[in-house]
DNA sequence: CATTGTCCCTGGAAGC
DNA sequence: TGCTTCCAGGGACAAT
């Protein structure tokens, strides 16, 4: 539905959100599941939350029972409920072979079957965290938007009483996990909701539309293996194509695919928000 | 509790 | 042409 089908006018920066992390998870899982870590080479200590030696001591040799994901966190699930959380923030990538810009590799995870995962991150904002209790670690996050737990009613409950703009609310990981700037804009467009609409003032109908739009946008982006607007790539180095379907994100000035009006960009709480002023009117 | 502000980080783009 | 400044934005944290 809609979509330009052409590459975007490349505004820089777009981060791995839920669909990108899920795509990475699906690629890594068959490579890593059932193996164990034999080494973590930390090339930039800033990437590790806490002490790198402590991390190594806790995880080396411990079987990796699964590769999971919660919101934008990739989880290497170990025994006894422990795990390693990898967060890619803005420019992080996990690659199965050494990337061309090897100076941007911040850590290398080596596994018992010889597999190596290179944590590449130009801007060093990504993190590796040893997690003592994965369940507790994930509890602070809002529901997974593609799970049965996330219903239109639960979304309505969480929006109630919040006066912040709906766009800002969608970026709050306590409200719903995994939605970032790109997919928040896309969902608001599909639902026909202005990004500055106060979260608590959505009608029931709008809330249902938004709930549906979020799931649709995220599902479709997973099918397209994520959006490679900036540095995101699959572990094999391939690019995703989800951005080719974007209706508004990173398309300021281009015609709205629904009505043809020029798309606009405004700032909502220091974040760029792309939208169609005609299709997403602000009620007064 | 809800909300806002600050910081981190690098490189592309804009401005002089 | 070459320098400086701004900006992108997720999330931890502090402040209000």
PDB file of C-alpha atoms (C1' of nucleotides) in Angstrom:
ATOM      1  CA  UNK A   1       0.000   0.000   0.000  1.00  0.00           C
ATOM      2  CA  UNK A   2       1.381   3.380  -1.060  1.00  0.00           C
ATOM      3  CA  UNK A   3       5.183   3.501  -1.097  1.00  0.00           C
ATOM      4  CA  UNK A   4       7.436   5.268  -3.532  1.00  0.00           C
ATOM      5  CA  UNK A   5       9.368   2.273  -4.827  1.00  0.00           C
ATOM      6  CA  UNK A   6      12.391   4.496  -5.304  1.00  0.00           C
ATOM      7  CA  UNK A   7      15.434   4.892  -3.086  1.00  0.00           C
ATOM      8  CA  UNK A   8      15.045   7.666  -0.531  1.00  0.00           C
ATOM      9  CA  UNK A   9      16.773  10.997  -0.777  1.00  0.00           C
ATOM     10  CA  UNK A  10      19.486   9.890   1.574  1.00  0.00           C
ATOM     11  CA  UNK A  11      19.219  11.879   4.765  1.00  0.00           C
ATOM     12  CA  UNK A  12      21.772  10.307   7.024  1.00  0.00           C
ATOM     13  CA  UNK A  13      21.128   8.348  10.146  1.00  0.00           C
ATOM     14  CA  UNK A  14      18.520   5.770  10.860  1.00  0.00           C
ATOM     15  CA  UNK A  15      18.957   3.269  13.560  1.00  0.00           C
ATOM     16  CA  UNK A  16      18.284  -0.384  13.953  1.00  0.00           C
ATOM     17  CA  UNK A  17      14.761  -0.647  15.310  1.00  0.00           C
ATOM     18  CA  UNK A  18      12.720  -3.760  16.013  1.00  0.00           C
ATOM     19  CA  UNK A  19      12.572  -5.052  12.402  1.00  0.00           C
ATOM     20  CA  UNK A  20      16.294  -4.583  11.884  1.00  0.00           C
ATOM     21  CA  UNK A  21      17.226  -6.298  15.154  1.00  0.00           C
ATOM     22  CA  UNK A  22      14.784  -9.119  14.443  1.00  0.00           C
ATOM     23  CA  UNK A  23      16.347  -9.605  11.007  1.00  0.00           C
ATOM     24  CA  UNK A  24      19.782  -9.806  12.604  1.00  0.00           C
ATOM     25  CA  UNK A  25      18.473 -12.245  15.201  1.00  0.00           C
ATOM     26  CA  UNK A  26      17.074 -14.542  12.528  1.00  0.00           C
ATOM     27  CA  UNK A  27      20.375 -14.538  10.667  1.00  0.00           C
ATOM     28  CA  UNK A  28      22.511 -15.182  13.739  1.00  0.00           C
ATOM     29  CA  UNK A  29      20.373 -17.810  15.448  1.00  0.00           C
ATOM     30  CA  UNK A  30      21.195 -20.768  13.184  1.00  0.00           C
ATOM     31  CA  UNK A  31      24.895 -19.879  13.355  1.00  0.00           C
ATOM     32  CA  UNK A  32      25.175 -19.527  17.114  1.00  0.00           C
ATOM     33  CA  UNK A  33      22.512 -21.568  18.852  1.00  0.00           C
ATOM     34  CA  UNK A  34      23.896 -24.414  20.922  1.00  0.00           C
ATOM     35  CA  UNK A  35      27.447 -23.106  20.727  1.00  0.00           C
ATOM     36  CA  UNK A  36      29.309 -21.318  23.476  1.00  0.00           C
ATOM     37  CA  UNK A  37      31.523 -18.267  23.612  1.00  0.00           C
ATOM     38  CA  UNK A  38      35.228 -19.027  23.632  1.00  0.00           C
ATOM     39  CA  UNK A  39      36.401 -15.418  23.570  1.00  0.00           C
ATOM     40  CA  UNK A  40      35.243 -11.829  23.640  1.00  0.00           C
ATOM     41  CA  UNK A  41      37.876  -9.508  22.265  1.00  0.00           C
ATOM     42  CA  UNK A  42      37.083  -5.982  23.416  1.00  0.00           C
ATOM     43  CA  UNK A  43      38.754  -3.415  21.182  1.00  0.00           C
ATOM     44  CA  UNK A  44      37.005  -0.418  22.730  1.00  0.00           C
ATOM     45  CA  UNK A  45      36.228  -0.759  26.428  1.00  0.00           C
ATOM     46  CA  UNK A  46      33.545   1.938  26.228  1.00  0.00           C
ATOM     47  CA  UNK A  47      31.217  -0.495  24.489  1.00  0.00           C
ATOM     48  CA  UNK A  48      31.054  -2.812  27.496  1.00  0.00           C
ATOM     49  CA  UNK A  49      28.762  -1.798  30.343  1.00  0.00           C
ATOM     50  CA  UNK A  50      30.787  -2.534  33.428  1.00  0.00           C
ATOM     51  CA  UNK A  51      34.012  -4.489  33.505  1.00  0.00           C
ATOM     52  CA  UNK A  52      35.078  -6.408  30.385  1.00  0.00           C
ATOM     53  CA  UNK A  53      36.952  -9.052  32.406  1.00  0.00           C
ATOM     54  CA  UNK A  54      33.892  -9.594  34.525  1.00  0.00           C
ATOM     55  CA  UNK A  55      31.818 -10.047  31.365  1.00  0.00           C
ATOM     56  CA  UNK A  56      34.271 -12.614  30.031  1.00  0.00           C
ATOM     57  CA  UNK A  57      34.384 -14.434  33.326  1.00  0.00           C
ATOM     58  CA  UNK A  58      30.621 -14.738  33.449  1.00  0.00           C
ATOM     59  CA  UNK A  59      29.936 -15.843  29.892  1.00  0.00           C
ATOM     60  CA  UNK A  60      32.899 -17.753  28.457  1.00  0.00           C
ATOM     61  CA  UNK A  61      32.139 -21.452  28.172  1.00  0.00           C
ATOM     62  CA  UNK A  62      28.499 -21.057  29.120  1.00  0.00           C
ATOM     63  CA  UNK A  63      26.186 -22.680  26.549  1.00  0.00           C
ATOM     64  CA  UNK A  64      24.165 -20.331  24.367  1.00  0.00           C
ATOM     65  CA  UNK A  65      20.675 -21.743  24.501  1.00  0.00           C
ATOM     66  CA  UNK A  66      19.100 -19.281  22.092  1.00  0.00           C
ATOM     67  CA  UNK A  67      19.386 -15.962  20.314  1.00  0.00           C
ATOM     68  CA  UNK A  68      16.508 -13.747  21.391  1.00  0.00           C
ATOM     69  CA  UNK A  69      15.259 -10.238  20.970  1.00  0.00           C
ATOM     70  CA  UNK A  70      13.297  -7.856  23.159  1.00  0.00           C
ATOM     71  CA  UNK A  71      12.480  -4.477  21.660  1.00  0.00           C
ATOM     72  CA  UNK A  72      15.710  -3.270  20.120  1.00  0.00           C
ATOM     73  CA  UNK A  73      17.868  -5.461  22.373  1.00  0.00           C
ATOM     74  CA  UNK A  74      19.466  -8.549  20.869  1.00  0.00           C
ATOM     75  CA  UNK A  75      19.822 -11.213  23.552  1.00  0.00           C
ATOM     76  CA  UNK A  76      22.365 -14.009  23.653  1.00  0.00           C
ATOM     77  CA  UNK A  77      20.529 -16.284  26.042  1.00  0.00           C
ATOM     78  CA  UNK A  78      22.720 -18.398  28.283  1.00  0.00           C
ATOM     79  CA  UNK A  79      21.932 -20.988  30.899  1.00  0.00           C
ATOM     80  CA  UNK A  80      20.433 -20.144  34.317  1.00  0.00           C
ATOM     81  CA  UNK A  81      18.502 -17.171  32.920  1.00  0.00           C
ATOM     82  CA  UNK A  82      21.678 -15.203  32.283  1.00  0.00           C
ATOM     83  CA  UNK A  83      22.501 -13.530  29.017  1.00  0.00           C
ATOM     84  CA  UNK A  84      24.284 -10.880  27.034  1.00  0.00           C
ATOM     85  CA  UNK A  85      22.328  -7.895  25.755  1.00  0.00           C
ATOM     86  CA  UNK A  86      23.622  -6.202  22.616  1.00  0.00           C
ATOM     87  CA  UNK A  87      22.230  -2.782  21.726  1.00  0.00           C
ATOM     88  CA  UNK A  88      23.168  -1.250  18.385  1.00  0.00           C
ATOM     89  CA  UNK A  89      21.891   2.273  19.111  1.00  0.00           C
ATOM     90  CA  UNK A  90      22.473   4.415  16.026  1.00  0.00           C
ATOM     91  CA  UNK A  91      25.203   2.936  13.879  1.00  0.00           C
ATOM     92  CA  UNK A  92      25.910  -0.479  15.332  1.00  0.00           C
ATOM     93  CA  UNK A  93      26.028  -3.614  13.215  1.00  0.00           C
ATOM     94  CA  UNK A  94      26.725  -7.283  13.884  1.00  0.00           C
ATOM     95  CA  UNK A  95      28.634  -8.944  11.095  1.00  0.00           C
ATOM     96  CA  UNK A  96      29.758 -12.530  10.582  1.00  0.00           C
ATOM     97  CA  UNK A  97      32.904 -11.513   8.738  1.00  0.00           C
ATOM     98  CA  UNK A  98      35.366  -8.696   9.180  1.00  0.00           C
ATOM     99  CA  UNK A  99      33.986  -5.455   7.723  1.00  0.00           C
ATOM    100  CA  UNK A 100      35.840  -3.153   5.362  1.00  0.00           C
ATOM    101  CA  UNK A 101      36.071  -0.400   8.014  1.00  0.00           C
ATOM    102  CA  UNK A 102      37.831  -2.663  10.473  1.00  0.00           C
ATOM    103  CA  UNK A 103      38.823   0.319  12.619  1.00  0.00           C
ATOM    104  CA  UNK A 104      35.166   0.607  13.606  1.00  0.00           C
ATOM    105  CA  UNK A 105      35.046  -2.867  15.098  1.00  0.00           C
ATOM    106  CA  UNK A 106      34.573  -2.384  18.847  1.00  0.00           C
ATOM    107  CA  UNK A 107      34.393  -6.037  19.879  1.00  0.00           C
ATOM    108  CA  UNK A 108      34.666  -9.530  18.416  1.00  0.00           C
ATOM    109  CA  UNK A 109      32.673 -12.436  19.848  1.00  0.00           C
ATOM    110  CA  UNK A 110      34.137 -15.827  19.030  1.00  0.00           C
ATOM    111  CA  UNK A 111      32.152 -19.049  19.272  1.00  0.00           C
ATOM    112  CA  UNK A 112      32.982 -22.719  19.702  1.00  0.00           C
ATOM    113  CA  UNK A 113      32.129 -23.562  16.080  1.00  0.00           C
ATOM    114  CA  UNK A 114      34.537 -20.947  14.767  1.00  0.00           C
ATOM    115  CA  UNK A 115      31.866 -18.343  14.066  1.00  0.00           C
ATOM    116  CA  UNK A 116      32.902 -14.762  14.769  1.00  0.00           C
ATOM    117  CA  UNK A 117      30.556 -11.841  15.343  1.00  0.00           C
ATOM    118  CA  UNK A 118      32.075  -8.423  14.708  1.00  0.00           C
ATOM    119  CA  UNK A 119      30.375  -5.595  16.611  1.00  0.00           C
ATOM    120  CA  UNK A 120      30.930  -2.707  14.241  1.00  0.00           C
ATOM    121  CA  UNK A 121      29.928   0.764  15.408  1.00  0.00           C
ATOM    122  CA  UNK A 122      31.097   4.013  13.903  1.00  0.00           C
ATOM    123  CA  UNK A 123      29.691   6.216  16.642  1.00  0.00           C
ATOM    124  CA  UNK A 124      30.469   3.992  19.626  1.00  0.00           C
ATOM    125  CA  UNK A 125      27.023   4.438  21.133  1.00  0.00           C
ATOM    126  CA  UNK A 126      26.231   0.718  21.057  1.00  0.00           C
ATOM    127  CA  UNK A 127      26.524  -1.403  24.195  1.00  0.00           C
ATOM    128  CA  UNK A 128      27.307  -4.925  25.350  1.00  0.00           C
ATOM    129  CA  UNK A 129      25.842  -5.742  28.739  1.00  0.00           C
ATOM    130  CA  UNK A 130      26.142  -8.857  30.855  1.00  0.00           C
ATOM    131  CA  UNK A 131      22.682  -9.588  32.214  1.00  0.00           C
ATOM    132  CA  UNK A 132      22.355 -11.613  35.405  1.00  0.00           C
ATOM    133  CA  UNK A 133      18.611 -12.064  35.031  1.00  0.00           C
ATOM    134  CA  UNK A 134      17.287 -11.639  31.502  1.00  0.00           C
ATOM    135  CA  UNK A 135      13.672 -11.782  32.568  1.00  0.00           C
ATOM    136  CA  UNK A 136      14.137  -8.949  35.050  1.00  0.00           C
ATOM    137  CA  UNK A 137      16.169  -6.997  32.517  1.00  0.00           C
ATOM    138  CA  UNK A 138      13.321  -7.154  30.007  1.00  0.00           C
ATOM    139  CA  UNK A 139      10.574  -6.421  32.509  1.00  0.00           C
ATOM    140  CA  UNK A 140      11.155  -2.668  32.406  1.00  0.00           C
ATOM    141  CA  UNK A 141      10.326  -2.602  28.693  1.00  0.00           C
ATOM    142  CA  UNK A 142       6.820  -2.184  27.349  1.00  0.00           C
ATOM    143  CA  UNK A 143       5.069  -5.029  25.516  1.00  0.00           C
ATOM    144  CA  UNK A 144       6.363  -6.516  22.308  1.00  0.00           C
ATOM    145  CA  UNK A 145       4.244  -4.842  19.611  1.00  0.00           C
ATOM    146  CA  UNK A 146       3.861  -8.067  17.604  1.00  0.00           C
ATOM    147  CA  UNK A 147       2.869 -10.212  20.571  1.00  0.00           C
ATOM    148  CA  UNK A 148      -0.667 -11.103  21.659  1.00  0.00           C
ATOM    149  CA  UNK A 149      -0.008  -9.143  24.813  1.00  0.00           C
ATOM    150  CA  UNK A 150      -0.056  -5.917  22.802  1.00  0.00           C
ATOM    151  CA  UNK A 151      -3.692  -5.129  22.084  1.00  0.00           C
ATOM    152  CA  UNK A 152      -5.482  -1.928  21.114  1.00  0.00           C
ATOM    153  CA  UNK A 153      -6.897  -1.890  24.643  1.00  0.00           C
ATOM    154  CA  UNK A 154      -3.490  -2.195  26.273  1.00  0.00           C
ATOM    155  CA  UNK A 155      -2.207   0.611  24.038  1.00  0.00           C
ATOM    156  CA  UNK A 156      -5.158   2.803  25.028  1.00  0.00           C
ATOM    157  CA  UNK A 157      -4.486   2.113  28.709  1.00  0.00           C
ATOM    158  CA  UNK A 158      -0.865   3.088  28.363  1.00  0.00           C
ATOM    159  CA  UNK A 159      -1.656   6.289  26.476  1.00  0.00           C
ATOM    160  CA  UNK A 160      -4.268   7.413  28.977  1.00  0.00           C
ATOM    161  CA  UNK A 161      -3.194  10.331  31.130  1.00  0.00           C
ATOM    162  CA  UNK A 162      -0.133  11.110  29.063  1.00  0.00           C
ATOM    163  CA  UNK A 163      -0.065  14.583  27.628  1.00  0.00           C
ATOM    164  CA  UNK A 164       3.126  14.231  25.615  1.00  0.00           C
ATOM    165  CA  UNK A 165       2.875  14.178  21.799  1.00  0.00           C
ATOM    166  CA  UNK A 166       1.926  10.751  20.460  1.00  0.00           C
ATOM    167  CA  UNK A 167       5.156  10.659  18.478  1.00  0.00           C
ATOM    168  CA  UNK A 168       7.192  11.025  21.675  1.00  0.00           C
ATOM    169  CA  UNK A 169       5.057   8.423  23.424  1.00  0.00           C
ATOM    170  CA  UNK A 170       5.724   5.849  20.707  1.00  0.00           C
ATOM    171  CA  UNK A 171       9.458   6.328  21.165  1.00  0.00           C
ATOM    172  CA  UNK A 172       9.180   5.624  24.902  1.00  0.00           C
ATOM    173  CA  UNK A 173      10.342   2.026  25.307  1.00  0.00           C
ATOM    174  CA  UNK A 174       8.311   1.686  28.516  1.00  0.00           C
ATOM    175  CA  UNK A 175       5.137   2.207  26.491  1.00  0.00           C
ATOM    176  CA  UNK A 176       5.875  -0.241  23.703  1.00  0.00           C
ATOM    177  CA  UNK A 177       9.238  -1.835  22.952  1.00  0.00           C
ATOM    178  CA  UNK A 178      11.151  -1.585  19.709  1.00  0.00           C
ATOM    179  CA  UNK A 179       9.558   1.352  17.913  1.00  0.00           C
ATOM    180  CA  UNK A 180      12.005   4.045  16.828  1.00  0.00           C
ATOM    181  CA  UNK A 181      11.865   7.197  14.797  1.00  0.00           C
ATOM    182  CA  UNK A 182      11.298   5.685  11.353  1.00  0.00           C
ATOM    183  CA  UNK A 183       8.525   3.251  12.186  1.00  0.00           C
ATOM    184  CA  UNK A 184       6.783   5.681  14.519  1.00  0.00           C
ATOM    185  CA  UNK A 185       6.489   8.125  11.624  1.00  0.00           C
ATOM    186  CA  UNK A 186       5.316   5.421   9.237  1.00  0.00           C
ATOM    187  CA  UNK A 187       2.678   4.135  11.670  1.00  0.00           C
ATOM    188  CA  UNK A 188       1.342   7.627  12.386  1.00  0.00           C
ATOM    189  CA  UNK A 189       1.037   8.239   8.659  1.00  0.00           C
ATOM    190  CA  UNK A 190      -0.914   5.026   8.065  1.00  0.00           C
ATOM    191  CA  UNK A 191      -3.186   5.885  10.978  1.00  0.00           C
ATOM    192  CA  UNK A 192      -3.636   9.471   9.780  1.00  0.00           C
ATOM    193  CA  UNK A 193      -2.519  10.940  13.098  1.00  0.00           C
ATOM    194  CA  UNK A 194      -0.511  14.142  13.475  1.00  0.00           C
ATOM    195  CA  UNK A 195       2.714  13.526  15.435  1.00  0.00           C
ATOM    196  CA  UNK A 196       1.956  16.366  17.865  1.00  0.00           C
ATOM    197  CA  UNK A 197      -1.438  15.000  18.896  1.00  0.00           C
ATOM    198  CA  UNK A 198      -1.437  14.647  22.697  1.00  0.00           C
ATOM    199  CA  UNK A 199      -1.222  10.926  23.485  1.00  0.00           C
ATOM    200  CA  UNK A 200      -4.237  10.935  25.789  1.00  0.00           C
ATOM    201  CA  UNK A 201      -6.463  12.728  23.308  1.00  0.00           C
ATOM    202  CA  UNK A 202      -6.551   9.996  20.659  1.00  0.00           C
ATOM    203  CA  UNK A 203     -10.069   8.763  19.952  1.00  0.00           C
ATOM    204  CA  UNK A 204     -10.804   5.072  20.382  1.00  0.00           C
ATOM    205  CA  UNK A 205     -10.895   4.765  16.615  1.00  0.00           C
ATOM    206  CA  UNK A 206      -7.520   6.457  16.243  1.00  0.00           C
ATOM    207  CA  UNK A 207      -5.988   4.226  18.898  1.00  0.00           C
ATOM    208  CA  UNK A 208      -7.188   1.110  17.096  1.00  0.00           C
ATOM    209  CA  UNK A 209      -5.855   2.471  13.791  1.00  0.00           C
ATOM    210  CA  UNK A 210      -2.513   3.234  15.350  1.00  0.00           C
ATOM    211  CA  UNK A 211      -2.284  -0.192  16.978  1.00  0.00           C
ATOM    212  CA  UNK A 212      -3.020  -1.820  13.644  1.00  0.00           C
ATOM    213  CA  UNK A 213      -0.620   0.469  11.792  1.00  0.00           C
ATOM    214  CA  UNK A 214       2.234  -0.278  14.175  1.00  0.00           C
ATOM    215  CA  UNK A 215       1.866  -4.007  13.690  1.00  0.00           C
ATOM    216  CA  UNK A 216       1.506  -3.681   9.944  1.00  0.00           C
ATOM    217  CA  UNK A 217       4.513  -1.420   9.526  1.00  0.00           C
ATOM    218  CA  UNK A 218       6.758  -3.590  11.701  1.00  0.00           C
ATOM    219  CA  UNK A 219       5.635  -6.861  10.094  1.00  0.00           C
ATOM    220  CA  UNK A 220       6.194  -5.551   6.619  1.00  0.00           C
ATOM    221  CA  UNK A 221       9.633  -4.201   7.516  1.00  0.00           C
ATOM    222  CA  UNK A 222      10.674  -7.579   8.925  1.00  0.00           C
ATOM    223  CA  UNK A 223       9.559  -9.193   5.674  1.00  0.00           C
ATOM    224  CA  UNK A 224      11.755  -6.663   3.858  1.00  0.00           C
ATOM    225  CA  UNK A 225      14.674  -7.458   6.197  1.00  0.00           C
ATOM    226  CA  UNK A 226      14.831  -3.973   7.660  1.00  0.00           C
ATOM    227  CA  UNK A 227      15.584  -0.510   6.347  1.00  0.00           C
ATOM    228  CA  UNK A 228      19.106   0.281   5.178  1.00  0.00           C
ATOM    229  CA  UNK A 229      18.939   4.050   5.125  1.00  0.00           C
ATOM    230  CA  UNK A 230      22.243   4.434   6.876  1.00  0.00           C
ATOM    231  CA  UNK A 231      24.685   1.873   8.223  1.00  0.00           C
ATOM    232  CA  UNK A 232      22.309  -0.998   8.908  1.00  0.00           C
ATOM    233  CA  UNK A 233      23.203  -4.275   7.248  1.00  0.00           C
ATOM    234  CA  UNK A 234      22.422  -7.920   7.784  1.00  0.00           C
ATOM    235  CA  UNK A 235      25.145 -10.065   9.429  1.00  0.00           C
ATOM    236  CA  UNK A 236      26.188 -11.207   5.967  1.00  0.00           C
ATOM    237  CA  UNK A 237      26.594  -7.604   4.839  1.00  0.00           C
ATOM    238  CA  UNK A 238      23.418  -7.476   2.710  1.00  0.00           C
ATOM    239  CA  UNK A 239      21.125  -4.453   2.873  1.00  0.00           C
ATOM    240  CA  UNK A 240      17.442  -4.498   3.797  1.00  0.00           C
ATOM    241  CA  UNK A 241      14.832  -2.961   1.544  1.00  0.00           C
ATOM    242  CA  UNK A 242      12.154  -1.738   3.973  1.00  0.00           C
ATOM    243  CA  UNK A 243      13.059   1.903   3.327  1.00  0.00           C
ATOM    244  CA  UNK A 244      11.954   1.542  -0.287  1.00  0.00           C
ATOM    245  CA  UNK A 245       8.410   1.244   1.000  1.00  0.00           C
ATOM    246  CA  UNK A 246       8.546   4.217   3.323  1.00  0.00           C
ATOM    247  CA  UNK A 247       5.721   6.661   2.784  1.00  0.00           C
ATOM    248  CA  UNK A 248       7.007   9.581   4.843  1.00  0.00           C
ATOM    249  CA  UNK A 249      10.150   8.735   6.812  1.00  0.00           C
ATOM    250  CA  UNK A 250      13.157  10.645   5.475  1.00  0.00           C
ATOM    251  CA  UNK A 251      11.087  12.012   2.589  1.00  0.00           C
ATOM    252  CA  UNK A 252      10.711  15.685   3.370  1.00  0.00           C
ATOM    253  CA  UNK A 253       9.541  17.675   0.351  1.00  0.00           C
ATOM    254  CA  UNK A 254       8.496  14.643  -1.642  1.00  0.00           C
ATOM    255  CA  UNK A 255       4.815  14.284  -2.590  1.00  0.00           C
ATOM    256  CA  UNK A 256       2.572  12.405  -0.178  1.00  0.00           C
ATOM    257  CA  UNK A 257       1.782   9.000  -1.728  1.00  0.00           C
ATOM    258  CA  UNK A 258      -1.877   9.405  -0.728  1.00  0.00           C
ATOM    259  CA  UNK A 259      -2.655  12.997  -1.656  1.00  0.00           C
ATOM    260  CA  UNK A 260       0.402  14.475  -3.361  1.00  0.00           C
ATOM    261  CA  UNK A 261       0.952  17.307  -0.879  1.00  0.00           C
ATOM    262  CA  UNK A 262       4.616  17.941  -0.051  1.00  0.00           C
ATOM    263  CA  UNK A 263       5.687  15.976   3.008  1.00  0.00           C
ATOM    264  CA  UNK A 264       6.941  18.013   5.929  1.00  0.00           C
ATOM    265  CA  UNK A 265       9.374  17.524   8.781  1.00  0.00           C
ATOM    266  CA  UNK A 266       9.047  19.065  12.196  1.00  0.00           C
ATOM    267  CA  UNK A 267      10.851  18.604  15.471  1.00  0.00           C
ATOM    268  CA  UNK A 268       9.066  16.725  18.236  1.00  0.00           C
ATOM    269  CA  UNK A 269      11.137  16.684  21.406  1.00  0.00           C
ATOM    270  CA  UNK A 270      14.421  17.053  19.518  1.00  0.00           C
ATOM    271  CA  UNK A 271      13.552  14.254  17.094  1.00  0.00           C
ATOM    272  CA  UNK A 272      12.703  14.753  13.443  1.00  0.00           C
ATOM    273  CA  UNK A 273       9.107  13.836  12.575  1.00  0.00           C
ATOM    274  CA  UNK A 274       8.127  13.308   8.945  1.00  0.00           C
ATOM    275  CA  UNK A 275       4.443  13.542   8.092  1.00  0.00           C
ATOM    276  CA  UNK A 276       1.821  14.684   5.607  1.00  0.00           C
ATOM    277  CA  UNK A 277       0.124  17.893   6.782  1.00  0.00           C
ATOM    278  CA  UNK A 278      -2.995  17.074   4.767  1.00  0.00           C
ATOM    279  CA  UNK A 279      -3.453  13.399   5.657  1.00  0.00           C
ATOM    280  CA  UNK A 280      -2.398  13.837   9.290  1.00  0.00           C
ATOM    281  CA  UNK A 281      -4.263  16.945  10.446  1.00  0.00           C
ATOM    282  CA  UNK A 282      -3.851  18.262  13.976  1.00  0.00           C
ATOM    283  CA  UNK A 283      -7.228  18.519  15.671  1.00  0.00           C
ATOM    284  CA  UNK A 284      -7.789  21.679  17.705  1.00  0.00           C
TER     285      UNK A 284
ATOM    286  C1'  DC B   1       4.813   9.526  38.895  1.00  0.00           C
ATOM    287  C1'  DA B   2       5.127  12.401  34.423  1.00  0.00           C
ATOM    288  C1'  DT B   3       8.039  15.106  32.019  1.00  0.00           C
ATOM    289  C1'  DT B   4      12.100  17.677  30.433  1.00  0.00           C
ATOM    290  C1'  DG B   5      17.031  18.443  29.762  1.00  0.00           C
ATOM    291  C1'  DT B   6      21.900  16.831  29.175  1.00  0.00           C
ATOM    292  C1'  DC B   7      25.237  13.850  27.500  1.00  0.00           C
ATOM    293  C1'  DC B   8      27.428  10.509  24.602  1.00  0.00           C
ATOM    294  C1'  DC B   9      29.572   9.878  19.682  1.00  0.00           C
ATOM    295  C1'  DT B  10      31.175  10.558  14.484  1.00  0.00           C
ATOM    296  C1'  DG B  11      30.969  12.196   9.891  1.00  0.00           C
ATOM    297  C1'  DG B  12      28.196  14.421   6.360  1.00  0.00           C
ATOM    298  C1'  DA B  13      26.397  18.812   5.187  1.00  0.00           C
ATOM    299  C1'  DA B  14      25.944  23.622   5.452  1.00  0.00           C
ATOM    300  C1'  DG B  15      27.859  28.164   6.040  1.00  0.00           C
ATOM    301  C1'  DC B  16      31.341  31.630   5.881  1.00  0.00           C
TER     302       DC B  16
ATOM    303  C1'  DT C   1      39.009  25.511  -1.183  1.00  0.00           C
ATOM    304  C1'  DG C   2      39.279  24.910   3.887  1.00  0.00           C
ATOM    305  C1'  DC C   3      37.844  25.778   8.142  1.00  0.00           C
ATOM    306  C1'  DT C   4      34.147  25.701  11.797  1.00  0.00           C
ATOM    307  C1'  DT C   5      29.625  24.609  13.384  1.00  0.00           C
ATOM    308  C1'  DC C   6      25.556  22.107  13.384  1.00  0.00           C
ATOM    309  C1'  DC C   7      22.974  18.038  13.375  1.00  0.00           C
ATOM    310  C1'  DA C   8      21.298  13.144  13.394  1.00  0.00           C
ATOM    311  C1'  DG C   9      18.879  10.211  17.718  1.00  0.00           C
ATOM    312  C1'  DG C  10      18.435   5.993  21.517  1.00  0.00           C
ATOM    313  C1'  DG C  11      18.638   5.707  26.060  1.00  0.00           C
ATOM    314  C1'  DA C  12      20.754   6.399  30.746  1.00  0.00           C
ATOM    315  C1'  DC C  13      20.555   9.623  34.047  1.00  0.00           C
ATOM    316  C1'  DA C  14      19.588  13.878  36.675  1.00  0.00           C
ATOM    317  C1'  DA C  15      16.572  17.528  37.595  1.00  0.00           C
ATOM    318  C1'  DT C  16      12.037  19.567  38.056  1.00  0.00           C
TER     319       DT C  16
END
